[in-house]
PDB file of C-alpha atoms and ligand atoms in Angstrom:
ATOM      1  CA  MET A   1    -121.345  -9.538 -30.604  1.00  0.00           C
ATOM      2  CA  PRO A   2    -118.414  -8.597 -33.023  1.00  0.00           C
ATOM      3  CA  SER A   3    -115.320  -7.136 -31.483  1.00  0.00           C
ATOM      4  CA  ASP A   4    -114.474  -3.443 -31.979  1.00  0.00           C
ATOM      5  CA  THR A   5    -110.666  -4.298 -32.286  1.00  0.00           C
ATOM      6  CA  VAL A   6    -109.183  -6.952 -34.445  1.00  0.00           C
ATOM      7  CA  THR A   7    -105.687  -8.198 -34.664  1.00  0.00           C
ATOM      8  CA  ARG A   8    -103.587  -9.882 -37.399  1.00  0.00           C
ATOM      9  CA  ALA A   9    -104.205 -13.261 -35.684  1.00  0.00           C
ATOM     10  CA  ASP A  10    -108.048 -12.580 -35.647  1.00  0.00           C
ATOM     11  CA  ILE A  11    -108.044 -11.793 -39.324  1.00  0.00           C
ATOM     12  CA  LEU A  12    -105.930 -14.884 -40.032  1.00  0.00           C
ATOM     13  CA  ALA A  13    -108.400 -17.010 -38.049  1.00  0.00           C
ATOM     14  CA  GLY A  14    -111.275 -15.355 -39.806  1.00  0.00           C
ATOM     15  CA  LEU A  15    -109.938 -16.112 -43.253  1.00  0.00           C
ATOM     16  CA  ARG A  16    -109.404 -19.778 -42.274  1.00  0.00           C
ATOM     17  CA  THR A  17    -113.041 -19.952 -41.059  1.00  0.00           C
ATOM     18  CA  LEU A  18    -114.178 -18.350 -44.269  1.00  0.00           C
ATOM     19  CA  GLY A  19    -112.352 -21.144 -46.238  1.00  0.00           C
ATOM     20  CA  LEU A  20    -109.458 -19.324 -47.874  1.00  0.00           C
ATOM     21  CA  PRO A  21    -107.044 -22.265 -48.351  1.00  0.00           C
ATOM     22  CA  PRO A  22    -103.229 -22.216 -48.140  1.00  0.00           C
ATOM     23  CA  GLY A  23    -101.658 -21.894 -51.624  1.00  0.00           C
ATOM     24  CA  ALA A  24    -104.634 -19.881 -53.020  1.00  0.00           C
ATOM     25  CA  LYS A  25    -104.331 -17.044 -55.459  1.00  0.00           C
ATOM     26  CA  VAL A  26    -106.726 -14.426 -54.168  1.00  0.00           C
ATOM     27  CA  LEU A  27    -107.729 -10.921 -55.381  1.00  0.00           C
ATOM     28  CA  VAL A  28    -108.736  -8.748 -52.466  1.00  0.00           C
ATOM     29  CA  HIS A  29    -111.039  -5.685 -52.481  1.00  0.00           C
ATOM     30  CA  SER A  30    -111.145  -4.060 -49.085  1.00  0.00           C
ATOM     31  CA  SER A  31    -112.191  -1.319 -46.616  1.00  0.00           C
ATOM     32  CA  LEU A  32    -109.989  -0.975 -43.614  1.00  0.00           C
ATOM     33  CA  SER A  33    -112.519   0.912 -41.486  1.00  0.00           C
ATOM     34  CA  SER A  34    -115.098  -1.855 -42.020  1.00  0.00           C
ATOM     35  CA  PHE A  35    -113.355  -4.055 -39.446  1.00  0.00           C
ATOM     36  CA  GLY A  36    -113.629  -1.695 -36.561  1.00  0.00           C
ATOM     37  CA  HIS A  37    -110.138  -0.817 -35.178  1.00  0.00           C
ATOM     38  CA  VAL A  38    -107.359  -3.031 -36.729  1.00  0.00           C
ATOM     39  CA  GLU A  39    -104.295  -3.193 -34.563  1.00  0.00           C
ATOM     40  CA  GLY A  40    -101.403  -2.505 -36.887  1.00  0.00           C
ATOM     41  CA  GLY A  41    -103.712  -0.925 -39.464  1.00  0.00           C
ATOM     42  CA  ALA A  42    -103.389  -1.850 -43.232  1.00  0.00           C
ATOM     43  CA  ASP A  43    -100.110  -3.725 -42.699  1.00  0.00           C
ATOM     44  CA  ALA A  44    -101.752  -6.124 -40.204  1.00  0.00           C
ATOM     45  CA  VAL A  45    -104.478  -6.979 -42.785  1.00  0.00           C
ATOM     46  CA  ILE A  46    -101.922  -7.590 -45.564  1.00  0.00           C
ATOM     47  CA  ASP A  47     -99.704  -9.682 -43.210  1.00  0.00           C
ATOM     48  CA  ALA A  48    -102.780 -11.780 -42.279  1.00  0.00           C
ATOM     49  CA  LEU A  49    -103.621 -12.279 -46.005  1.00  0.00           C
ATOM     50  CA  LEU A  50    -100.007 -13.378 -46.758  1.00  0.00           C
ATOM     51  CA  ASP A  51    -100.019 -15.638 -43.724  1.00  0.00           C
ATOM     52  CA  SER A  52    -103.276 -17.261 -44.922  1.00  0.00           C
ATOM     53  CA  VAL A  53    -102.094 -18.242 -48.422  1.00  0.00           C
ATOM     54  CA  GLY A  54     -98.539 -19.026 -47.150  1.00  0.00           C
ATOM     55  CA  THR A  55     -95.398 -19.331 -49.461  1.00  0.00           C
ATOM     56  CA  PRO A  56     -97.084 -21.119 -52.376  1.00  0.00           C
ATOM     57  CA  GLY A  57     -99.969 -18.625 -52.484  1.00  0.00           C
ATOM     58  CA  THR A  58    -100.426 -15.189 -54.081  1.00  0.00           C
ATOM     59  CA  VAL A  59    -102.242 -12.138 -52.841  1.00  0.00           C
ATOM     60  CA  LEU A  60    -103.422  -9.578 -55.464  1.00  0.00           C
ATOM     61  CA  VAL A  61    -104.939  -6.201 -54.820  1.00  0.00           C
ATOM     62  CA  PRO A  62    -106.563  -3.756 -57.349  1.00  0.00           C
ATOM     63  CA  THR A  63    -104.480  -0.529 -57.668  1.00  0.00           C
ATOM     64  CA  LEU A  64    -106.880   1.358 -59.943  1.00  0.00           C
ATOM     65  CA  THR A  65    -105.933   4.862 -61.132  1.00  0.00           C
ATOM     66  CA  GLY A  66    -108.567   5.741 -63.754  1.00  0.00           C
ATOM     67  CA  SER A  67    -111.324   8.279 -63.516  1.00  0.00           C
ATOM     68  CA  GLU A  68    -114.293   9.624 -65.290  1.00  0.00           C
ATOM     69  CA  ALA A  69    -112.173  12.533 -66.603  1.00  0.00           C
ATOM     70  CA  LEU A  70    -110.042  10.270 -68.755  1.00  0.00           C
ATOM     71  CA  SER A  71    -110.773   9.956 -72.510  1.00  0.00           C
ATOM     72  CA  PRO A  72    -108.968   9.838 -75.763  1.00  0.00           C
ATOM     73  CA  ALA A  73    -108.693  13.553 -75.595  1.00  0.00           C
ATOM     74  CA  ASN A  74    -107.391  13.387 -71.968  1.00  0.00           C
ATOM     75  CA  PRO A  75    -105.315  10.212 -71.881  1.00  0.00           C
ATOM     76  CA  PRO A  76    -104.003   8.677 -68.631  1.00  0.00           C
ATOM     77  CA  GLU A  77    -100.371   8.724 -67.488  1.00  0.00           C
ATOM     78  CA  PHE A  78     -99.056   5.874 -65.214  1.00  0.00           C
ATOM     79  CA  ASP A  79     -95.924   5.195 -63.315  1.00  0.00           C
ATOM     80  CA  PRO A  80     -96.223   1.911 -61.382  1.00  0.00           C
ATOM     81  CA  LYS A  81     -93.810   3.115 -58.774  1.00  0.00           C
ATOM     82  CA  ARG A  82     -95.455   6.610 -58.128  1.00  0.00           C
ATOM     83  CA  THR A  83     -98.971   6.707 -59.314  1.00  0.00           C
ATOM     84  CA  PRO A  84    -101.212   6.269 -56.226  1.00  0.00           C
ATOM     85  CA  CYS A  85    -104.299   4.137 -56.411  1.00  0.00           C
ATOM     86  CA  TRP A  86    -107.825   5.063 -55.290  1.00  0.00           C
ATOM     87  CA  THR A  87    -108.914   1.637 -54.052  1.00  0.00           C
ATOM     88  CA  GLY A  88    -108.084   2.236 -50.403  1.00  0.00           C
ATOM     89  CA  ARG A  89    -105.477   2.154 -47.673  1.00  0.00           C
ATOM     90  CA  ILE A  90    -104.815  -1.534 -47.909  1.00  0.00           C
ATOM     91  CA  PRO A  91    -103.901  -1.653 -51.653  1.00  0.00           C
ATOM     92  CA  GLU A  92    -102.003   1.678 -51.379  1.00  0.00           C
ATOM     93  CA  THR A  93     -99.913   0.158 -48.548  1.00  0.00           C
ATOM     94  CA  PHE A  94     -99.569  -3.195 -50.256  1.00  0.00           C
ATOM     95  CA  ARG A  95     -98.325  -1.851 -53.589  1.00  0.00           C
ATOM     96  CA  GLN A  96     -95.536   0.083 -51.808  1.00  0.00           C
ATOM     97  CA  ARG A  97     -94.075  -3.097 -50.232  1.00  0.00           C
ATOM     98  CA  PRO A  98     -90.623  -3.795 -51.877  1.00  0.00           C
ATOM     99  CA  GLU A  99     -91.656  -7.305 -52.898  1.00  0.00           C
ATOM    100  CA  ALA A 100     -94.895  -6.181 -54.621  1.00  0.00           C
ATOM    101  CA  VAL A 101     -95.170  -6.495 -58.481  1.00  0.00           C
ATOM    102  CA  ARG A 102     -97.507  -4.005 -60.048  1.00  0.00           C
ATOM    103  CA  SER A 103     -99.003  -4.734 -63.501  1.00  0.00           C
ATOM    104  CA  LEU A 104     -98.453  -2.151 -66.186  1.00  0.00           C
ATOM    105  CA  HIS A 105    -101.831  -0.734 -67.204  1.00  0.00           C
ATOM    106  CA  PRO A 106    -102.771   2.986 -67.207  1.00  0.00           C
ATOM    107  CA  THR A 107    -106.074   2.681 -65.271  1.00  0.00           C
ATOM    108  CA  HIS A 108    -106.702  -1.002 -64.026  1.00  0.00           C
ATOM    109  CA  SER A 109    -103.332  -2.085 -62.581  1.00  0.00           C
ATOM    110  CA  VAL A 110    -103.072  -4.791 -59.969  1.00  0.00           C
ATOM    111  CA  ALA A 111    -100.337  -5.357 -57.302  1.00  0.00           C
ATOM    112  CA  ALA A 112     -99.345  -8.847 -56.307  1.00  0.00           C
ATOM    113  CA  ILE A 113     -97.109 -10.657 -53.771  1.00  0.00           C
ATOM    114  CA  GLY A 114     -96.354 -14.301 -53.829  1.00  0.00           C
ATOM    115  CA  LEU A 115     -95.265 -17.211 -55.969  1.00  0.00           C
ATOM    116  CA  GLY A 116     -97.745 -16.400 -58.894  1.00  0.00           C
ATOM    117  CA  ALA A 117     -97.190 -12.594 -58.718  1.00  0.00           C
ATOM    118  CA  ALA A 118     -95.051 -12.288 -61.886  1.00  0.00           C
ATOM    119  CA  ALA A 119     -97.019 -14.727 -63.974  1.00  0.00           C
ATOM    120  CA  LEU A 120    -100.377 -13.145 -63.055  1.00  0.00           C
ATOM    121  CA  THR A 121     -99.330  -9.581 -63.736  1.00  0.00           C
ATOM    122  CA  ALA A 122     -96.853  -9.794 -66.554  1.00  0.00           C
ATOM    123  CA  TYR A 123     -99.204  -9.751 -69.516  1.00  0.00           C
ATOM    124  CA  HIS A 124    -101.270  -6.716 -68.603  1.00  0.00           C
ATOM    125  CA  ILE A 125     -99.008  -4.524 -70.636  1.00  0.00           C
ATOM    126  CA  ALA A 126    -100.344  -6.261 -73.705  1.00  0.00           C
ATOM    127  CA  SER A 127    -104.018  -5.636 -72.894  1.00  0.00           C
ATOM    128  CA  VAL A 128    -105.838  -3.141 -75.117  1.00  0.00           C
ATOM    129  CA  THR A 129    -108.908  -3.162 -72.902  1.00  0.00           C
ATOM    130  CA  PRO A 130    -108.754  -2.979 -68.949  1.00  0.00           C
ATOM    131  CA  CYS A 131    -109.812  -6.402 -67.944  1.00  0.00           C
ATOM    132  CA  ASP A 132    -109.251  -8.773 -70.841  1.00  0.00           C
ATOM    133  CA  GLU A 133    -107.910 -12.347 -70.703  1.00  0.00           C
ATOM    134  CA  LEU A 134    -104.294 -11.136 -70.451  1.00  0.00           C
ATOM    135  CA  SER A 135    -105.018  -8.903 -67.461  1.00  0.00           C
ATOM    136  CA  PRO A 136    -104.588 -10.255 -63.980  1.00  0.00           C
ATOM    137  CA  TYR A 137    -108.426 -10.504 -63.583  1.00  0.00           C
ATOM    138  CA  GLY A 138    -108.531 -12.740 -66.649  1.00  0.00           C
ATOM    139  CA  ARG A 139    -105.472 -14.791 -65.824  1.00  0.00           C
ATOM    140  CA  LEU A 140    -106.722 -15.437 -62.305  1.00  0.00           C
ATOM    141  CA  ALA A 141    -110.127 -16.573 -63.522  1.00  0.00           C
ATOM    142  CA  ALA A 142    -108.319 -19.139 -65.736  1.00  0.00           C
ATOM    143  CA  LEU A 143    -107.011 -20.921 -62.766  1.00  0.00           C
ATOM    144  CA  ASP A 144    -108.708 -23.559 -60.444  1.00  0.00           C
ATOM    145  CA  ASP A 145    -107.329 -22.390 -57.102  1.00  0.00           C
ATOM    146  CA  SER A 146    -108.147 -18.745 -57.529  1.00  0.00           C
ATOM    147  CA  TYR A 147    -110.493 -16.604 -55.334  1.00  0.00           C
ATOM    148  CA  ILE A 148    -112.049 -13.143 -55.052  1.00  0.00           C
ATOM    149  CA  LEU A 149    -112.211 -11.861 -51.402  1.00  0.00           C
ATOM    150  CA  LEU A 150    -114.297  -8.840 -50.454  1.00  0.00           C
ATOM    151  CA  LEU A 151    -113.276  -7.509 -47.080  1.00  0.00           C
ATOM    152  CA  GLY A 152    -116.015  -5.255 -45.863  1.00  0.00           C
ATOM    153  CA  VAL A 153    -117.088  -4.253 -49.256  1.00  0.00           C
ATOM    154  CA  THR A 154    -119.776  -5.579 -51.609  1.00  0.00           C
ATOM    155  CA  HIS A 155    -119.802  -6.770 -55.232  1.00  0.00           C
ATOM    156  CA  ALA A 156    -119.973  -3.104 -56.212  1.00  0.00           C
ATOM    157  CA  ALA A 157    -116.079  -3.300 -55.881  1.00  0.00           C
ATOM    158  CA  ASN A 158    -115.726  -6.529 -57.615  1.00  0.00           C
ATOM    159  CA  THR A 159    -113.660  -5.489 -60.745  1.00  0.00           C
ATOM    160  CA  ALA A 160    -113.528  -9.044 -62.031  1.00  0.00           C
ATOM    161  CA  LEU A 161    -117.100  -8.580 -63.108  1.00  0.00           C
ATOM    162  CA  HIS A 162    -115.745  -6.058 -65.700  1.00  0.00           C
ATOM    163  CA  HIS A 163    -113.746  -8.977 -67.016  1.00  0.00           C
ATOM    164  CA  VAL A 164    -117.048 -10.827 -67.512  1.00  0.00           C
ATOM    165  CA  GLU A 165    -118.436  -7.798 -69.296  1.00  0.00           C
ATOM    166  CA  GLU A 166    -115.462  -7.927 -71.687  1.00  0.00           C
ATOM    167  CA  LEU A 167    -115.788 -11.615 -72.240  1.00  0.00           C
ATOM    168  CA  VAL A 168    -119.429 -11.343 -73.186  1.00  0.00           C
ATOM    169  CA  GLY A 169    -118.860  -8.059 -75.144  1.00  0.00           C
ATOM    170  CA  VAL A 170    -121.306  -5.712 -73.538  1.00  0.00           C
ATOM    171  CA  PRO A 171    -121.767  -2.483 -75.312  1.00  0.00           C
ATOM    172  CA  TYR A 172    -121.459  -0.115 -72.371  1.00  0.00           C
ATOM    173  CA  HIS A 173    -118.084  -0.936 -70.761  1.00  0.00           C
ATOM    174  CA  ILE A 174    -115.601   0.668 -73.201  1.00  0.00           C
ATOM    175  CA  GLN A 175    -115.197   4.247 -74.524  1.00  0.00           C
ATOM    176  CA  PRO A 176    -115.096   4.660 -78.333  1.00  0.00           C
ATOM    177  CA  GLY A 177    -111.762   5.552 -79.738  1.00  0.00           C
ATOM    178  CA  PHE A 178    -108.151   4.830 -78.623  1.00  0.00           C
ATOM    179  CA  ALA A 179    -106.403   6.758 -76.059  1.00  0.00           C
ATOM    180  CA  ARG A 180    -102.618   7.271 -76.352  1.00  0.00           C
ATOM    181  CA  ALA A 181    -101.506   6.573 -72.732  1.00  0.00           C
ATOM    182  CA  ARG A 182     -98.025   7.359 -71.338  1.00  0.00           C
ATOM    183  CA  LEU A 183     -96.497   4.726 -69.073  1.00  0.00           C
ATOM    184  CA  THR A 184     -93.207   4.538 -67.369  1.00  0.00           C
ATOM    185  CA  VAL A 185     -91.729   1.091 -67.895  1.00  0.00           C
ATOM    186  CA  ASN A 186     -88.386   0.399 -66.144  1.00  0.00           C
ATOM    187  CA  GLY A 187     -87.789   4.267 -65.937  1.00  0.00           C
ATOM    188  CA  GLN A 188     -88.431   4.769 -69.585  1.00  0.00           C
ATOM    189  CA  ALA A 189     -91.433   6.631 -71.013  1.00  0.00           C
ATOM    190  CA  VAL A 190     -93.587   4.470 -73.310  1.00  0.00           C
ATOM    191  CA  GLU A 191     -96.671   5.343 -75.296  1.00  0.00           C
ATOM    192  CA  ARG A 192     -99.427   2.724 -75.969  1.00  0.00           C
ATOM    193  CA  HIS A 193    -102.925   2.808 -77.325  1.00  0.00           C
ATOM    194  CA  TYR A 194    -105.802   1.765 -75.045  1.00  0.00           C
ATOM    195  CA  LEU A 195    -109.475   1.419 -75.033  1.00  0.00           C
ATOM    196  CA  LEU A 196    -110.627   3.055 -71.725  1.00  0.00           C
ATOM    197  CA  HIS A 197    -113.276   1.985 -69.321  1.00  0.00           C
ATOM    198  CA  ALA A 198    -116.541   4.001 -69.919  1.00  0.00           C
ATOM    199  CA  TYR A 199    -118.098   5.419 -66.739  1.00  0.00           C
ATOM    200  CA  GLY A 200    -121.759   6.391 -66.907  1.00  0.00           C
ATOM    201  CA  THR A 201    -123.655   3.114 -66.932  1.00  0.00           C
ATOM    202  CA  PRO A 202    -124.592   2.515 -63.310  1.00  0.00           C
ATOM    203  CA  ARG A 203    -123.927  -1.082 -62.217  1.00  0.00           C
ATOM    204  CA  ALA A 204    -126.016  -3.314 -60.053  1.00  0.00           C
ATOM    205  CA  PHE A 205    -123.354  -5.938 -59.318  1.00  0.00           C
ATOM    206  CA  ASP A 206    -124.927  -6.865 -55.912  1.00  0.00           C
ATOM    207  CA  ARG A 207    -127.707  -8.414 -57.881  1.00  0.00           C
ATOM    208  CA  MET A 208    -125.504 -11.344 -58.394  1.00  0.00           C
ATOM    209  CA  GLU A 209    -124.929 -12.168 -54.691  1.00  0.00           C
ATOM    210  CA  PRO A 210    -127.993 -14.287 -54.072  1.00  0.00           C
ATOM    211  CA  ILE A 211    -127.210 -16.316 -57.203  1.00  0.00           C
ATOM    212  CA  TYR A 212    -123.656 -16.918 -56.120  1.00  0.00           C
ATOM    213  CA  LEU A 213    -124.790 -17.872 -52.566  1.00  0.00           C
ATOM    214  CA  GLU A 214    -127.428 -20.194 -54.015  1.00  0.00           C
ATOM    215  CA  ARG A 215    -125.030 -21.990 -56.351  1.00  0.00           C
ATOM    216  CA  GLY A 216    -122.530 -22.429 -53.527  1.00  0.00           C
ATOM    217  CA  ILE A 217    -119.678 -20.432 -55.004  1.00  0.00           C
ATOM    218  CA  GLN A 218    -119.689 -17.732 -52.429  1.00  0.00           C
ATOM    219  CA  ARG A 219    -119.347 -17.907 -48.578  1.00  0.00           C
ATOM    220  CA  ASN A 220    -119.995 -15.034 -46.165  1.00  0.00           C
ATOM    221  CA  SER A 221    -118.766 -14.585 -42.672  1.00  0.00           C
ATOM    222  CA  GLN A 222    -117.745 -11.917 -40.260  1.00  0.00           C
ATOM    223  CA  ILE A 223    -114.209 -10.724 -39.182  1.00  0.00           C
ATOM    224  CA  GLY A 224    -114.616  -8.049 -36.422  1.00  0.00           C
ATOM    225  CA  ARG A 225    -117.395  -5.739 -37.667  1.00  0.00           C
ATOM    226  CA  ALA A 226    -116.718  -6.518 -41.324  1.00  0.00           C
ATOM    227  CA  THR A 227    -118.867  -8.741 -43.619  1.00  0.00           C
ATOM    228  CA  VAL A 228    -116.431 -10.800 -45.628  1.00  0.00           C
ATOM    229  CA  ARG A 229    -117.222 -12.596 -48.814  1.00  0.00           C
ATOM    230  CA  LEU A 230    -115.184 -15.271 -50.518  1.00  0.00           C
ATOM    231  CA  LEU A 231    -115.852 -16.487 -54.100  1.00  0.00           C
ATOM    232  CA  LYS A 232    -114.296 -19.008 -56.385  1.00  0.00           C
ATOM    233  CA  ALA A 233    -113.048 -16.775 -59.252  1.00  0.00           C
ATOM    234  CA  ARG A 234    -113.332 -19.181 -62.193  1.00  0.00           C
ATOM    235  CA  GLU A 235    -116.807 -20.307 -61.224  1.00  0.00           C
ATOM    236  CA  MET A 236    -117.995 -16.724 -60.618  1.00  0.00           C
ATOM    237  CA  VAL A 237    -116.835 -15.712 -64.073  1.00  0.00           C
ATOM    238  CA  VAL A 238    -118.343 -18.695 -65.782  1.00  0.00           C
ATOM    239  CA  LEU A 239    -121.664 -18.401 -63.961  1.00  0.00           C
ATOM    240  CA  THR A 240    -121.882 -14.612 -64.432  1.00  0.00           C
ATOM    241  CA  ALA A 241    -121.106 -14.827 -68.115  1.00  0.00           C
ATOM    242  CA  GLN A 242    -124.051 -17.380 -68.472  1.00  0.00           C
ATOM    243  CA  CYS A 243    -126.427 -14.972 -66.606  1.00  0.00           C
ATOM    244  CA  LEU A 244    -125.214 -11.969 -68.659  1.00  0.00           C
ATOM    245  CA  ARG A 245    -125.758 -13.734 -72.014  1.00  0.00           C
ATOM    246  CA  ALA A 246    -129.255 -14.788 -70.809  1.00  0.00           C
ATOM    247  CA  ASP A 247    -130.055 -11.289 -69.470  1.00  0.00           C
ATOM    248  CA  PRO A 248    -127.844  -8.551 -70.987  1.00  0.00           C
ATOM    249  CA  GLY A 249    -129.069  -6.039 -68.363  1.00  0.00           C
ATOM    250  CA  ILE A 250    -128.443  -8.238 -65.271  1.00  0.00           C
ATOM    251  CA  LEU A 251    -125.321  -6.235 -64.194  1.00  0.00           C
ATOM    252  CA  CYS A 252    -126.874  -2.732 -64.669  1.00  0.00           C
ATOM    253  CA  VAL A 253    -129.311  -0.611 -62.712  1.00  0.00           C
ATOM    254  CA  ARG A 254    -132.653  -1.181 -64.484  1.00  0.00           C
TER     255      ARG A 254
HETATM  256  C1  COA B   1    -113.642   3.415 -50.896  1.00  0.00           C
HETATM  257  C2  COA B   1    -113.202   2.491 -49.753  1.00  0.00           C
HETATM  258  C3  COA B   1    -111.650   2.130 -50.045  1.00  0.00           C
HETATM  259  C4  COA B   1    -113.389   3.207 -48.513  1.00  0.00           C
HETATM  260  O1  COA B   1    -113.150   2.350 -47.421  1.00  0.00           O
HETATM  261  P1  COA B   1    -112.598   2.949 -46.015  1.00  0.00           P
HETATM  262  O2  COA B   1    -112.474   1.896 -45.019  1.00  0.00           O
HETATM  263  O3  COA B   1    -113.350   4.087 -45.662  1.00  0.00           O
HETATM  264  O4  COA B   1    -111.091   3.512 -46.427  1.00  0.00           O
HETATM  265  P2  COA B   1    -109.720   2.676 -46.416  1.00  0.00           P
HETATM  266  O5  COA B   1    -109.917   1.303 -46.775  1.00  0.00           O
HETATM  267  O6  COA B   1    -108.906   3.488 -47.482  1.00  0.00           O
HETATM  268  O7  COA B   1    -109.126   2.839 -45.052  1.00  0.00           O
HETATM  269  C5  COA B   1    -108.808   4.163 -44.543  1.00  0.00           C
HETATM  270  C6  COA B   1    -109.722   4.475 -43.352  1.00  0.00           C
HETATM  271  O8  COA B   1    -109.781   3.484 -42.391  1.00  0.00           O
HETATM  272  C7  COA B   1    -109.790   4.041 -41.087  1.00  0.00           C
HETATM  273  N1  COA B   1    -108.668   3.616 -40.380  1.00  0.00           N
HETATM  274  C8  COA B   1    -107.496   4.195 -40.161  1.00  0.00           C
HETATM  275  N2  COA B   1    -106.677   3.366 -39.398  1.00  0.00           N
HETATM  276  C9  COA B   1    -107.439   2.377 -39.116  1.00  0.00           C
HETATM  277  C10 COA B   1    -107.236   1.120 -38.362  1.00  0.00           C
HETATM  278  N3  COA B   1    -106.055   0.994 -37.663  1.00  0.00           N
HETATM  279  N4  COA B   1    -108.232   0.296 -38.143  1.00  0.00           N
HETATM  280  C11 COA B   1    -109.449   0.521 -38.840  1.00  0.00           C
HETATM  281  N5  COA B   1    -109.739   1.591 -39.579  1.00  0.00           N
HETATM  282  C12 COA B   1    -108.730   2.447 -39.692  1.00  0.00           C
HETATM  283  C13 COA B   1    -109.925   5.558 -41.336  1.00  0.00           C
HETATM  284  O9  COA B   1    -111.314   5.910 -41.256  1.00  0.00           O
HETATM  285  C14 COA B   1    -109.331   5.727 -42.630  1.00  0.00           C
HETATM  286  O10 COA B   1    -109.890   6.811 -43.314  1.00  0.00           O
HETATM  287  P3  COA B   1    -109.046   8.187 -43.467  1.00  0.00           P
HETATM  288  O11 COA B   1    -107.888   7.916 -44.201  1.00  0.00           O
HETATM  289  O12 COA B   1    -109.969   9.088 -44.170  1.00  0.00           O
HETATM  290  O13 COA B   1    -108.779   8.653 -42.044  1.00  0.00           O
HETATM  291  C15 COA B   1    -114.046   1.141 -49.782  1.00  0.00           C
HETATM  292  O14 COA B   1    -115.326   1.459 -49.447  1.00  0.00           O
HETATM  293  C16 COA B   1    -114.038   0.385 -51.138  1.00  0.00           C
HETATM  294  O15 COA B   1    -114.856   0.674 -51.927  1.00  0.00           O
HETATM  295  N6  COA B   1    -113.057  -0.461 -51.263  1.00  0.00           N
HETATM  296  C17 COA B   1    -112.869  -1.293 -52.467  1.00  0.00           C
HETATM  297  C18 COA B   1    -112.306  -0.456 -53.695  1.00  0.00           C
HETATM  298  C19 COA B   1    -112.140  -1.288 -54.964  1.00  0.00           C
HETATM  299  O16 COA B   1    -111.431  -2.281 -54.916  1.00  0.00           O
HETATM  300  N7  COA B   1    -112.813  -0.787 -55.952  1.00  0.00           N
HETATM  301  C20 COA B   1    -112.731  -1.539 -57.300  1.00  0.00           C
HETATM  302  C21 COA B   1    -113.754  -0.823 -58.172  1.00  0.00           C
HETATM  303  S1  COA B   1    -114.102  -1.680 -59.670  1.00  0.00           S
END
């Protein structure tokens, strides 16, 4: 019977059982309430993640800020220090830690802490689309020791699958026309042109889960009341791209 209360030590033990190795680079999507009660709240989860990967590792969280209202006619504004994310209490707490580095992108930024934080986030400023090869999603997927971790959430929250959509060039992920976004870079206002994510095509990312489990690139377990899922990022991207090329509708609601 899963416990109603979990501690930082319980989460660390759960991550070890799941198979997250020391030194890993891991992108984490999360729901704090999914665990039951976490002693110490979001900070306890973040500390357990950092304990788990240790000094040579890197923890990344999505700090997304986009919305359906954005378009070339209504472009985004983004200040990495001030713009809150909508991806939950854990990423919002994480990004405000003094040691966190946040990538510069007006809708799909990522915050990172650890040895690889700067290298994984540095090139997002040069991305024209949200999740290309220069983005942290793409940079992570190019590495061997990289993981996607879903804490109490499903693949519906797995942003790296948009990276696969970009690699394969699906026709439904990007809005037509460039948006002139305003970013704050080192306190200075900068304008850059972006192709924005297109909302409106409902996704069925959970359709991939049985395929990942069957191919041995995903493991599931339980921490407190949360179902937790760990995937090898590179293998997930390669396999999903193969599946998407074979069946262009596989990631969408049919
Ligand atoms: C939307 C989402 C964040 C909601 O999850 P959630 O658990 O309800 O919310 P959070 O993770 O923000 O955690 C805050 C909630 O945890 C609960 N909570 C507060 N303290 C807590 C504690 N110590 N222990 C456990 N739960 C606690 C509260 O219910 C709180 O909600 P409130 O702020 O309304 O009071 C989650 O379902 C999700 O989708 N996460 C992934 C997002 C993502 O990465 N998206 C990428 C899209 S491509």
